Amino acid sequence: MKRFLTFAAVLLFSTLCATASGTHPVLQAVLDHYSAKSDSLKRAAATYLFDNMEGHSYVMFDLVDSTEAVVPFDVLSFASYEELENSFGELEDRYGTLDFKKHSVIEDDSVISAEFVIDHIDRAFAAWTMRPWAKGFSFQQFCEYILPYRGSNEPLEEWREYFATRYDSAFATMSKHDDPIEAACVINRDLINWFHFDPRFYYHPTDQGLSGMLETTLGRCEDMTNLTIFAMRANGLAVTSDYTPYWANSGNNHAWNAIVTAEGKVIPFMGAEANPGEYHLANKVAKVYRKTFAIQRDNLAFQVANPDDLPKYLSSKSYVDVTRDYVPVRDVTVSLSLPDSVSIAYLCVFNSGEWQAIQWAKVEQGRAVFRDMGADVAYLPGYFADGKIVPAGDALLLTANGDIKELIANESATTSIKVVATTKKKLDESTDSVKKSFLTSGETYTLHYWNDGWQQAGKATAGDEPLVFEDAPSGGLYWLTASDSDHEERIFSIDHNSQVWW
């Protein structure tokens, strides 16, 4: 079977990895524990974990004001998300702008014990060798999807024992005893029964461990995916977490689970919410990445002198691009206007009022090629300076058929623009096909167009009919915002006098 490498090959692999890992005392203790020839694969597994441990940690945050004084805050002290948001606003009225700041980072390699590693390895191997659906996985697949002891930045805990036998009686009733998808559904039905999404945890920046989730039975997307990883990996299922840093046509971001078969087929689902085969992403994606335990040496963090000065979601050392597993993709080549010192460019999507970097590329002779971009999305090229994105070219559309169309507002050729909404909605039409307005009567709206930044094209107060802005630059990318904007309004272009949403 795939898992059984020759002893010489495994021994060579272990020796090379141990050399690369140096002489970490915990690794040495683990290798000494697995000194028998029959434990050669476990030695290889141990060196895999330590060779890729760099950057894995438990991160804790404090809520601080502008003076960095800590402001006490407990999400579960509020009865609802709405109450929490109102109270947070009141806190900002009192203390000024509040933000979550890293309190401490506890690196795995500074606290992990030999006993912890040995327990995880032994239990992972037991699941791999004993569960019928796991026997077809190669050693590489085992290391990538079953062996890792953490899902993200949660506290280190020994979660395998809790789940290892929890589902044995349910597994016995499966119609196909070696079907990993059916086994995943068995586990997920249990998680759905007792763990639930709660938006209050958007304000809980630290990922929960198993003990925390057992206590709260609530969490955000990252908690749901981690809990599912714990329960399923403990039973020999190759489950991971995929995510989009920013939706391409909406605000916010999302993480979900994916189960990988021994043949390499990927099936997305939402742990504690929807089973494999029943789950569909709610919005459009420009990029999908997969969290990995293994360090990915081709990632951006290894291409720059200062990996701490990078856009948030592209700074990790441990993720891979899996966009093509989800949507049709195209490469996007862009000519850029950049300072000579800039060697890395970014392609951005518009999300909650900001252009957010979602892919990077090296700049060569004033051009950059962004690989595997999701189609039917509006993008903006830029570079990163002083902690923010700086535009480096015109906004563009990557159309559904793969064409690239630049959106350049022509200030010399103005036009009349009719708008009926600030976000994409199903438009009601009367019997004479006259589109109705979804704007709030009496509200003042501002029409912006993109030209190296958002420029104002005009203001108007809504009535019962669609708003019309005269003398607006033609051919551009537009953004209609209300006077009390929450920045969740969507950008659009104009085609045949109608708003086309991006």
Short mmCIF file of C-alpha atoms in Angstrom, two decimals:
data_model
loop_
_atom_site.label_atom_id
_atom_site.label_comp_id
_atom_site.label_asym_id
_atom_site.label_seq_id
_atom_site.Cartn_x
_atom_site.Cartn_y
_atom_site.Cartn_z
CA MET A 1 0.00 0.00 0.00
CA LYS A 2 1.06 3.62 -0.46
CA ARG A 3 1.93 4.17 3.18
CA PHE A 4 4.65 1.54 3.39
CA LEU A 5 7.90 3.14 2.28
CA THR A 6 11.08 1.08 2.41
CA PHE A 7 12.89 1.35 5.70
CA ALA A 8 15.96 2.81 3.95
CA ALA A 9 13.86 5.57 2.36
CA VAL A 10 12.17 6.47 5.62
CA LEU A 11 15.46 6.40 7.51
CA LEU A 12 17.05 8.69 4.93
CA PHE A 13 14.04 11.03 5.11
CA SER A 14 14.21 11.12 8.92
CA THR A 15 17.96 11.72 8.94
CA LEU A 16 17.75 14.57 6.45
CA CYS A 17 14.84 16.19 8.30
CA ALA A 18 16.54 15.83 11.67
CA THR A 19 19.61 17.54 10.26
CA ALA A 20 17.44 20.38 8.91
CA SER A 21 15.66 20.68 12.23
CA GLY A 22 18.88 21.00 14.24
CA THR A 23 18.96 19.62 17.76
CA HIS A 24 15.73 20.83 19.33
CA PRO A 25 15.72 18.99 22.67
CA VAL A 26 12.04 18.06 22.41
CA LEU A 27 12.51 16.63 18.92
CA GLN A 28 15.48 14.64 20.15
CA ALA A 29 13.41 13.24 23.00
CA VAL A 30 10.67 12.23 20.57
CA LEU A 31 13.17 10.61 18.19
CA ASP A 32 14.71 8.73 21.09
CA HIS A 33 11.24 7.49 22.03
CA TYR A 34 10.75 6.19 18.48
CA SER A 35 14.18 4.55 18.22
CA ALA A 36 12.89 1.12 17.19
CA LYS A 37 13.10 0.19 13.50
CA SER A 38 9.35 -0.42 13.50
CA ASP A 39 8.83 3.25 14.43
CA SER A 40 10.61 4.66 11.37
CA LEU A 41 7.45 6.31 10.03
CA LYS A 42 6.76 7.89 13.40
CA ARG A 43 10.30 9.31 13.39
CA ALA A 44 9.60 10.78 9.97
CA ALA A 45 6.31 12.21 11.24
CA ALA A 46 8.04 13.82 14.21
CA THR A 47 10.68 15.47 12.04
CA TYR A 48 7.94 16.68 9.68
CA LEU A 49 6.21 18.43 12.58
CA PHE A 50 9.37 20.09 13.87
CA ASP A 51 10.66 21.07 10.43
CA ASN A 52 7.40 22.93 9.86
CA MET A 53 6.77 24.26 13.37
CA GLU A 54 8.19 27.71 12.61
CA GLY A 55 5.47 30.36 12.76
CA HIS A 56 2.89 28.18 14.50
CA SER A 57 1.76 29.72 17.75
CA TYR A 58 -1.03 30.70 20.10
CA VAL A 59 -1.79 34.41 19.79
CA MET A 60 -3.55 36.43 22.49
CA PHE A 61 -4.97 39.93 22.06
CA ASP A 62 -6.06 42.84 24.24
CA LEU A 63 -8.61 45.49 23.36
CA VAL A 64 -6.76 48.81 23.74
CA ASP A 65 -7.51 52.51 23.31
CA SER A 66 -5.34 55.08 21.52
CA THR A 67 -3.00 55.22 24.55
CA GLU A 68 -2.73 51.41 24.48
CA ALA A 69 -4.53 51.13 27.80
CA VAL A 70 -6.40 47.83 28.05
CA VAL A 71 -10.20 48.08 27.91
CA PRO A 72 -11.99 45.10 29.55
CA PHE A 73 -14.28 43.38 27.06
CA ASP A 74 -16.09 40.02 27.11
CA VAL A 75 -18.25 39.12 24.11
CA LEU A 76 -20.45 36.78 26.14
CA SER A 77 -21.45 39.54 28.55
CA PHE A 78 -23.80 40.85 25.86
CA ALA A 79 -27.14 39.22 25.11
CA SER A 80 -26.92 39.74 21.34
CA TYR A 81 -24.65 40.92 18.56
CA GLU A 82 -26.69 44.10 18.23
CA GLU A 83 -26.25 44.87 21.93
CA LEU A 84 -22.54 44.19 21.63
CA GLU A 85 -22.13 46.55 18.68
CA ASN A 86 -24.05 49.30 20.45
CA SER A 87 -21.96 48.87 23.59
CA PHE A 88 -18.75 48.83 21.56
CA GLY A 89 -19.79 52.14 20.03
CA GLU A 90 -20.41 53.54 23.49
CA LEU A 91 -16.96 52.37 24.57
CA GLU A 92 -15.42 54.19 21.61
CA ASP A 93 -17.35 57.32 22.53
CA ARG A 94 -15.78 57.03 25.97
CA TYR A 95 -12.25 55.84 25.17
CA GLY A 96 -11.74 56.88 21.56
CA THR A 97 -10.90 54.46 18.76
CA LEU A 98 -10.45 50.91 20.04
CA ASP A 99 -8.46 48.15 18.43
CA PHE A 100 -7.25 44.65 19.20
CA LYS A 101 -3.50 44.47 19.75
CA LYS A 102 -1.37 41.36 20.18
CA HIS A 103 -0.79 40.79 23.87
CA SER A 104 1.52 37.83 23.49
CA VAL A 105 2.58 35.19 21.01
CA ILE A 106 3.39 31.78 22.45
CA GLU A 107 5.49 29.95 19.86
CA ASP A 108 4.89 26.20 19.67
CA ASP A 109 8.57 25.33 19.67
CA SER A 110 9.07 27.19 22.96
CA VAL A 111 6.37 25.37 24.94
CA ILE A 112 5.62 22.08 23.22
CA SER A 113 6.53 18.93 25.15
CA ALA A 114 7.71 15.52 24.02
CA GLU A 115 4.72 13.94 25.75
CA PHE A 116 2.34 16.18 23.78
CA VAL A 117 3.97 15.36 20.44
CA ILE A 118 4.16 11.63 21.14
CA ASP A 119 0.50 11.50 22.15
CA HIS A 120 -0.58 13.25 18.94
CA ILE A 121 1.61 11.08 16.75
CA ASP A 122 0.48 7.82 18.35
CA ARG A 123 -3.20 8.72 18.12
CA ALA A 124 -2.86 10.03 14.55
CA PHE A 125 -1.18 6.79 13.46
CA ALA A 126 -3.85 4.74 15.22
CA ALA A 127 -6.58 6.54 13.26
CA TRP A 128 -4.64 6.21 9.99
CA THR A 129 -4.10 2.49 10.37
CA MET A 130 -7.40 1.49 11.98
CA ARG A 131 -10.10 3.54 10.25
CA PRO A 132 -11.06 1.78 6.99
CA TRP A 133 -11.49 5.02 5.03
CA ALA A 134 -7.98 6.20 5.99
CA LYS A 135 -5.97 3.25 4.75
CA GLY A 136 -5.58 4.57 1.21
CA PHE A 137 -3.83 7.78 2.20
CA SER A 138 -0.14 8.09 1.37
CA PHE A 139 2.32 9.13 4.07
CA GLN A 140 2.50 12.58 2.48
CA GLN A 141 -1.29 12.95 2.63
CA PHE A 142 -1.25 11.72 6.21
CA CYS A 143 1.33 14.35 7.17
CA GLU A 144 -0.56 17.15 5.44
CA TYR A 145 -4.12 16.40 6.51
CA ILE A 146 -4.26 14.04 9.51
CA LEU A 147 -1.06 14.43 11.54
CA PRO A 148 -1.01 18.19 12.38
CA TYR A 149 -1.88 18.97 15.98
CA ARG A 150 -3.44 22.40 15.39
CA GLY A 151 -5.84 24.13 13.01
CA SER A 152 -4.84 27.80 13.31
CA ASN A 153 -3.65 29.92 16.25
CA GLU A 154 -5.66 28.25 18.99
CA PRO A 155 -4.12 27.14 22.31
CA LEU A 156 -2.36 23.77 22.25
CA GLU A 157 -4.58 20.99 23.54
CA GLU A 158 -4.75 17.21 23.34
CA TRP A 159 -8.03 16.95 21.46
CA ARG A 160 -7.57 13.58 19.75
CA GLU A 161 -8.53 11.48 22.77
CA TYR A 162 -11.86 13.30 23.18
CA PHE A 163 -12.98 12.44 19.65
CA ALA A 164 -11.15 9.15 19.01
CA THR A 165 -13.99 6.84 20.09
CA ARG A 166 -16.91 9.28 20.33
CA TYR A 167 -18.46 8.12 17.04
CA ASP A 168 -17.71 4.39 17.08
CA SER A 169 -21.34 3.32 17.51
CA ALA A 170 -22.51 5.69 14.77
CA PHE A 171 -19.76 4.49 12.41
CA ALA A 172 -21.02 0.92 12.90
CA THR A 173 -24.33 1.87 11.24
CA MET A 174 -22.77 3.35 8.09
CA SER A 175 -24.08 1.92 4.83
CA LYS A 176 -20.55 1.82 3.37
CA HIS A 177 -18.00 1.20 6.09
CA ASP A 178 -15.01 2.69 4.23
CA ASP A 179 -16.66 5.82 2.80
CA PRO A 180 -14.87 8.94 4.14
CA ILE A 181 -17.70 11.25 3.08
CA GLU A 182 -20.30 9.27 4.99
CA ALA A 183 -17.99 9.17 8.01
CA ALA A 184 -17.54 12.94 7.80
CA CYS A 185 -21.31 13.39 7.70
CA VAL A 186 -21.70 11.21 10.81
CA ILE A 187 -19.32 13.46 12.72
CA ASN A 188 -20.68 16.70 11.32
CA ARG A 189 -24.24 15.86 12.32
CA ASP A 190 -23.07 15.62 15.90
CA LEU A 191 -21.22 18.96 15.70
CA ILE A 192 -24.29 20.61 14.18
CA ASN A 193 -26.31 19.50 17.20
CA TRP A 194 -24.19 21.23 19.83
CA PHE A 195 -21.90 23.88 18.31
CA HIS A 196 -23.22 27.01 16.63
CA PHE A 197 -22.07 30.15 14.86
CA ASP A 198 -22.41 33.34 16.91
CA PRO A 199 -21.52 36.74 15.39
CA ARG A 200 -20.51 38.07 18.81
CA PHE A 201 -17.30 36.11 18.34
CA TYR A 202 -16.29 38.50 15.55
CA TYR A 203 -15.13 40.56 18.54
CA HIS A 204 -13.24 37.60 20.05
CA PRO A 205 -9.97 37.73 18.09
CA THR A 206 -8.33 34.73 19.76
CA ASP A 207 -9.21 31.37 18.24
CA GLN A 208 -10.72 28.99 20.78
CA GLY A 209 -9.28 25.62 21.72
CA LEU A 210 -11.41 22.53 22.26
CA SER A 211 -11.92 23.21 25.97
CA GLY A 212 -13.14 26.72 25.23
CA MET A 213 -15.54 25.52 22.56
CA LEU A 214 -16.92 22.79 24.81
CA GLU A 215 -17.62 25.48 27.38
CA THR A 216 -19.16 28.14 25.11
CA THR A 217 -20.63 25.85 22.37
CA LEU A 218 -20.42 29.00 20.23
CA GLY A 219 -17.89 30.60 17.92
CA ARG A 220 -17.05 32.18 14.59
CA CYS A 221 -16.09 30.52 11.31
CA GLU A 222 -12.51 29.78 12.39
CA ASP A 223 -13.76 28.05 15.53
CA MET A 224 -16.21 25.96 13.53
CA THR A 225 -13.52 24.86 11.08
CA ASN A 226 -11.03 24.08 13.85
CA LEU A 227 -13.55 22.05 15.84
CA THR A 228 -14.33 20.06 12.71
CA ILE A 229 -10.63 19.51 12.02
CA PHE A 230 -10.17 18.18 15.55
CA ALA A 231 -13.10 15.77 15.39
CA MET A 232 -12.38 14.48 11.89
CA ARG A 233 -8.59 14.23 11.98
CA ALA A 234 -8.93 12.32 15.24
CA ASN A 235 -10.83 9.74 13.19
CA GLY A 236 -8.47 9.52 10.24
CA LEU A 237 -10.28 11.91 7.90
CA ALA A 238 -8.22 14.26 5.74
CA VAL A 239 -9.89 17.54 6.59
CA THR A 240 -8.50 21.05 6.35
CA SER A 241 -9.63 24.67 6.29
CA ASP A 242 -9.95 26.72 3.11
CA TYR A 243 -10.66 30.44 3.17
CA THR A 244 -11.05 33.59 1.15
CA PRO A 245 -9.35 36.61 2.75
CA TYR A 246 -11.97 38.93 1.28
CA TRP A 247 -15.17 38.25 -0.62
CA ALA A 248 -14.99 39.66 -4.14
CA ASN A 249 -18.54 41.05 -4.26
CA SER A 250 -19.36 41.64 -0.60
CA GLY A 251 -17.82 42.72 2.68
CA ASN A 252 -16.04 40.45 5.17
CA ASN A 253 -14.26 37.13 4.59
CA HIS A 254 -14.93 33.47 5.25
CA ALA A 255 -13.36 30.16 6.23
CA TRP A 256 -14.84 26.71 5.71
CA ASN A 257 -13.74 23.09 5.67
CA ALA A 258 -12.72 20.80 2.84
CA ILE A 259 -12.34 17.04 2.92
CA VAL A 260 -9.74 15.46 0.65
CA THR A 261 -10.09 11.89 -0.61
CA ALA A 262 -7.16 9.54 -1.14
CA GLU A 263 -7.55 10.19 -4.88
CA GLY A 264 -7.12 13.93 -4.29
CA LYS A 265 -10.73 15.00 -4.80
CA VAL A 266 -11.66 18.07 -2.73
CA ILE A 267 -15.19 18.48 -1.35
CA PRO A 268 -15.98 21.71 0.53
CA PHE A 269 -18.36 21.83 3.46
CA MET A 270 -19.02 23.90 6.57
CA GLY A 271 -18.19 22.16 9.80
CA ALA A 272 -21.01 22.33 12.37
CA GLU A 273 -23.33 23.70 9.69
CA ALA A 274 -23.51 21.84 6.35
CA ASN A 275 -22.30 18.43 5.17
CA PRO A 276 -20.03 17.65 2.21
CA GLY A 277 -22.06 17.89 -0.98
CA GLU A 278 -24.62 20.21 0.61
CA TYR A 279 -22.54 23.36 0.98
CA HIS A 280 -22.23 26.30 -1.41
CA LEU A 281 -20.27 29.50 -0.91
CA ALA A 282 -22.53 32.48 -0.26
CA ASN A 283 -20.60 35.02 -2.32
CA LYS A 284 -18.11 35.34 -5.15
CA VAL A 285 -14.44 34.49 -4.61
CA ALA A 286 -11.40 36.01 -6.28
CA LYS A 287 -8.99 33.84 -4.31
CA VAL A 288 -9.23 30.72 -2.15
CA TYR A 289 -6.33 29.66 0.02
CA ARG A 290 -5.78 26.55 2.12
CA LYS A 291 -4.19 26.59 5.56
CA THR A 292 -1.29 24.16 5.78
CA PHE A 293 0.90 23.02 8.62
CA ALA A 294 3.86 22.75 6.26
CA ILE A 295 5.92 25.84 5.54
CA GLN A 296 5.51 26.98 1.93
CA ARG A 297 8.86 28.40 0.82
CA ASP A 298 7.38 30.01 -2.30
CA ASN A 299 5.07 32.24 -0.24
CA LEU A 300 5.45 36.00 -0.13
CA ALA A 301 6.92 35.96 3.38
CA PHE A 302 10.07 34.38 1.95
CA GLN A 303 10.40 36.83 -0.96
CA VAL A 304 10.82 40.07 1.01
CA ALA A 305 13.34 41.49 3.46
CA ASN A 306 10.71 42.43 6.06
CA PRO A 307 7.93 39.83 6.26
CA ASP A 308 6.24 41.80 9.05
CA ASP A 309 5.44 44.63 6.62
CA LEU A 310 2.99 42.82 4.37
CA PRO A 311 -0.77 42.82 3.80
CA LYS A 312 -2.46 40.86 6.56
CA TYR A 313 -3.63 37.73 4.80
CA LEU A 314 -0.63 37.34 2.50
CA SER A 315 2.03 37.33 5.22
CA SER A 316 1.59 33.74 6.40
CA LYS A 317 4.27 31.15 5.74
CA SER A 318 1.77 28.30 5.70
CA TYR A 319 -0.89 28.47 3.00
CA VAL A 320 -1.35 27.35 -0.60
CA ASP A 321 -3.48 28.70 -3.43
CA VAL A 322 -6.40 26.39 -4.28
CA THR A 323 -8.58 28.85 -6.21
CA ARG A 324 -8.75 26.61 -9.27
CA ASP A 325 -10.43 23.92 -7.13
CA TYR A 326 -13.40 26.27 -6.78
CA VAL A 327 -13.84 28.62 -9.74
CA PRO A 328 -12.61 29.22 -13.29
CA VAL A 329 -9.32 31.13 -13.14
CA ARG A 330 -7.22 33.30 -15.43
CA ASP A 331 -3.81 34.92 -15.18
CA VAL A 332 -3.96 38.72 -15.15
CA THR A 333 -1.05 40.69 -16.61
CA VAL A 334 -0.95 44.34 -15.59
CA SER A 335 1.30 47.26 -16.54
CA LEU A 336 2.03 49.28 -13.42
CA SER A 337 3.03 52.75 -12.31
CA LEU A 338 5.40 52.13 -9.41
CA PRO A 339 8.37 53.68 -7.59
CA ASP A 340 11.64 52.07 -8.67
CA SER A 341 12.10 50.60 -5.20
CA VAL A 342 8.91 48.52 -5.39
CA SER A 343 9.43 44.90 -6.41
CA ILE A 344 6.12 43.36 -5.27
CA ALA A 345 2.68 44.34 -6.58
CA TYR A 346 -0.77 43.31 -5.43
CA LEU A 347 -4.14 42.72 -7.01
CA CYS A 348 -6.98 43.91 -4.80
CA VAL A 349 -10.73 43.47 -4.44
CA PHE A 350 -13.14 46.04 -3.02
CA ASN A 351 -14.34 44.93 0.39
CA SER A 352 -16.14 46.98 3.07
CA GLY A 353 -15.10 50.28 1.54
CA GLU A 354 -11.43 49.44 1.00
CA TRP A 355 -9.26 47.92 -1.70
CA GLN A 356 -7.80 44.81 -0.08
CA ALA A 357 -4.80 42.85 -1.36
CA ILE A 358 -5.74 39.31 -2.31
CA GLN A 359 -2.84 38.18 -4.55
CA TRP A 360 0.78 39.23 -5.07
CA ALA A 361 3.27 39.07 -7.93
CA LYS A 362 6.85 40.08 -8.59
CA VAL A 363 7.30 43.19 -10.73
CA GLU A 364 9.44 42.69 -13.81
CA GLN A 365 10.04 45.55 -16.25
CA GLY A 366 7.01 47.45 -15.00
CA ARG A 367 4.65 44.50 -15.33
CA ALA A 368 3.23 41.88 -13.01
CA VAL A 369 1.47 38.60 -13.74
CA PHE A 370 -1.10 37.60 -11.13
CA ARG A 371 -1.75 33.86 -11.31
CA ASP A 372 -5.05 32.01 -11.06
CA MET A 373 -7.43 34.91 -10.45
CA GLY A 374 -11.14 34.27 -10.10
CA ALA A 375 -13.10 35.54 -13.11
CA ASP A 376 -16.07 37.91 -13.25
CA VAL A 377 -14.48 40.17 -10.63
CA ALA A 378 -13.38 43.82 -10.43
CA TYR A 379 -9.73 44.32 -9.42
CA LEU A 380 -7.31 47.14 -8.68
CA PRO A 381 -3.51 46.80 -8.92
CA GLY A 382 -1.46 48.42 -6.19
CA TYR A 383 1.58 48.27 -3.97
CA PHE A 384 1.99 48.29 -0.20
CA ALA A 385 3.54 51.23 1.64
CA ASP A 386 3.22 52.51 5.21
CA GLY A 387 0.74 49.79 6.06
CA LYS A 388 -1.73 50.48 3.27
CA ILE A 389 -2.43 49.80 -0.39
CA VAL A 390 -1.41 52.51 -2.86
CA PRO A 391 -3.09 52.36 -6.31
CA ALA A 392 -0.69 51.53 -9.15
CA GLY A 393 -2.98 51.38 -12.16
CA ASP A 394 -6.54 51.59 -13.37
CA ALA A 395 -9.37 49.46 -12.02
CA LEU A 396 -10.16 46.53 -14.29
CA LEU A 397 -12.69 43.79 -14.85
CA LEU A 398 -11.69 40.20 -15.41
CA THR A 399 -14.77 39.10 -17.30
CA ALA A 400 -16.42 35.70 -17.05
CA ASN A 401 -14.87 34.67 -20.39
CA GLY A 402 -11.39 35.77 -19.30
CA ASP A 403 -11.13 39.13 -21.04
CA ILE A 404 -9.62 42.10 -19.24
CA LYS A 405 -11.47 45.39 -19.47
CA GLU A 406 -10.02 48.54 -17.92
CA LEU A 407 -12.47 50.89 -16.25
CA ILE A 408 -11.13 54.38 -16.93
CA ALA A 409 -13.43 57.25 -16.04
CA ASN A 410 -13.50 59.77 -18.90
CA GLU A 411 -13.86 63.17 -17.29
CA SER A 412 -14.01 64.83 -20.71
CA ALA A 413 -16.98 62.77 -21.87
CA THR A 414 -19.69 63.07 -19.25
CA THR A 415 -22.96 61.20 -19.10
CA SER A 416 -26.17 60.88 -17.12
CA ILE A 417 -26.14 58.00 -14.62
CA LYS A 418 -29.34 56.55 -13.17
CA VAL A 419 -29.02 54.60 -9.92
CA VAL A 420 -31.61 52.56 -8.05
CA ALA A 421 -29.64 50.92 -5.21
CA THR A 422 -26.37 50.85 -3.30
CA THR A 423 -26.05 47.05 -3.39
CA LYS A 424 -27.16 44.32 -5.72
CA LYS A 425 -30.80 43.49 -5.18
CA LYS A 426 -33.48 41.68 -7.08
CA LEU A 427 -35.15 44.61 -8.78
CA ASP A 428 -38.90 44.79 -8.67
CA GLU A 429 -40.47 45.85 -11.92
CA SER A 430 -43.95 47.13 -12.53
CA THR A 431 -46.10 45.85 -15.37
CA ASP A 432 -44.64 48.52 -17.65
CA SER A 433 -41.07 47.37 -16.79
CA VAL A 434 -40.16 50.58 -15.00
CA LYS A 435 -37.47 49.83 -12.43
CA LYS A 436 -38.26 50.91 -8.90
CA SER A 437 -35.84 52.53 -6.48
CA PHE A 438 -34.39 50.75 -3.46
CA LEU A 439 -32.97 53.99 -2.08
CA THR A 440 -34.27 55.53 1.14
CA SER A 441 -36.49 58.51 0.49
CA GLY A 442 -35.05 61.66 2.06
CA GLU A 443 -31.55 60.20 2.34
CA THR A 444 -28.65 62.06 0.71
CA TYR A 445 -26.41 59.96 -1.52
CA THR A 446 -22.99 60.67 -3.02
CA LEU A 447 -21.86 59.21 -6.34
CA HIS A 448 -18.13 58.53 -6.52
CA TYR A 449 -16.03 57.45 -9.48
CA TRP A 450 -12.59 55.87 -9.39
CA ASN A 451 -9.66 57.90 -10.71
CA ASP A 452 -6.54 57.11 -8.68
CA GLY A 453 -8.83 57.36 -5.66
CA TRP A 454 -12.53 57.97 -5.12
CA GLN A 455 -13.62 61.28 -6.66
CA GLN A 456 -17.01 62.89 -6.09
CA ALA A 457 -19.33 63.09 -9.08
CA GLY A 458 -22.26 64.64 -7.23
CA LYS A 459 -24.76 64.49 -4.38
CA ALA A 460 -28.51 64.05 -4.50
CA THR A 461 -31.42 63.38 -2.17
CA ALA A 462 -33.54 60.34 -2.92
CA GLY A 463 -37.29 60.40 -3.48
CA ASP A 464 -39.51 57.64 -4.76
CA GLU A 465 -37.87 57.45 -8.18
CA PRO A 466 -34.36 56.39 -9.19
CA LEU A 467 -31.69 59.04 -8.66
CA VAL A 468 -30.11 60.65 -11.70
CA PHE A 469 -26.64 62.19 -11.61
CA GLU A 470 -25.95 64.51 -14.53
CA ASP A 471 -22.53 65.21 -16.01
CA ALA A 472 -20.80 62.21 -14.44
CA PRO A 473 -17.59 60.92 -16.07
CA SER A 474 -18.39 58.04 -18.40
CA GLY A 475 -16.93 54.56 -18.62
CA GLY A 476 -15.76 54.32 -15.04
CA LEU A 477 -16.16 52.34 -11.86
CA TYR A 478 -18.68 53.89 -9.47
CA TRP A 479 -19.65 53.77 -5.82
CA LEU A 480 -22.88 55.17 -4.38
CA THR A 481 -22.82 55.84 -0.64
CA ALA A 482 -25.38 57.12 1.84
CA SER A 483 -24.66 60.00 4.21
CA ASP A 484 -24.52 57.56 7.13
CA SER A 485 -22.57 54.98 5.11
CA ASP A 486 -21.32 51.79 6.75
CA HIS A 487 -19.09 51.29 3.68
CA GLU A 488 -20.87 48.09 2.72
CA GLU A 489 -22.26 49.62 -0.48
CA ARG A 490 -21.00 47.85 -3.60
CA ILE A 491 -19.11 49.20 -6.59
CA PHE A 492 -20.66 49.05 -10.06
CA SER A 493 -20.18 49.90 -13.70
CA ILE A 494 -22.86 51.08 -16.12
CA ASP A 495 -24.04 49.00 -19.06
CA HIS A 496 -27.05 49.99 -21.16
CA ASN A 497 -28.05 52.54 -18.51
CA SER A 498 -28.17 49.90 -15.76
CA GLN A 499 -25.96 49.27 -12.75
CA VAL A 500 -23.75 46.19 -13.10
CA TRP A 501 -22.54 45.09 -9.68
CA TRP A 502 -19.02 44.04 -8.69
#
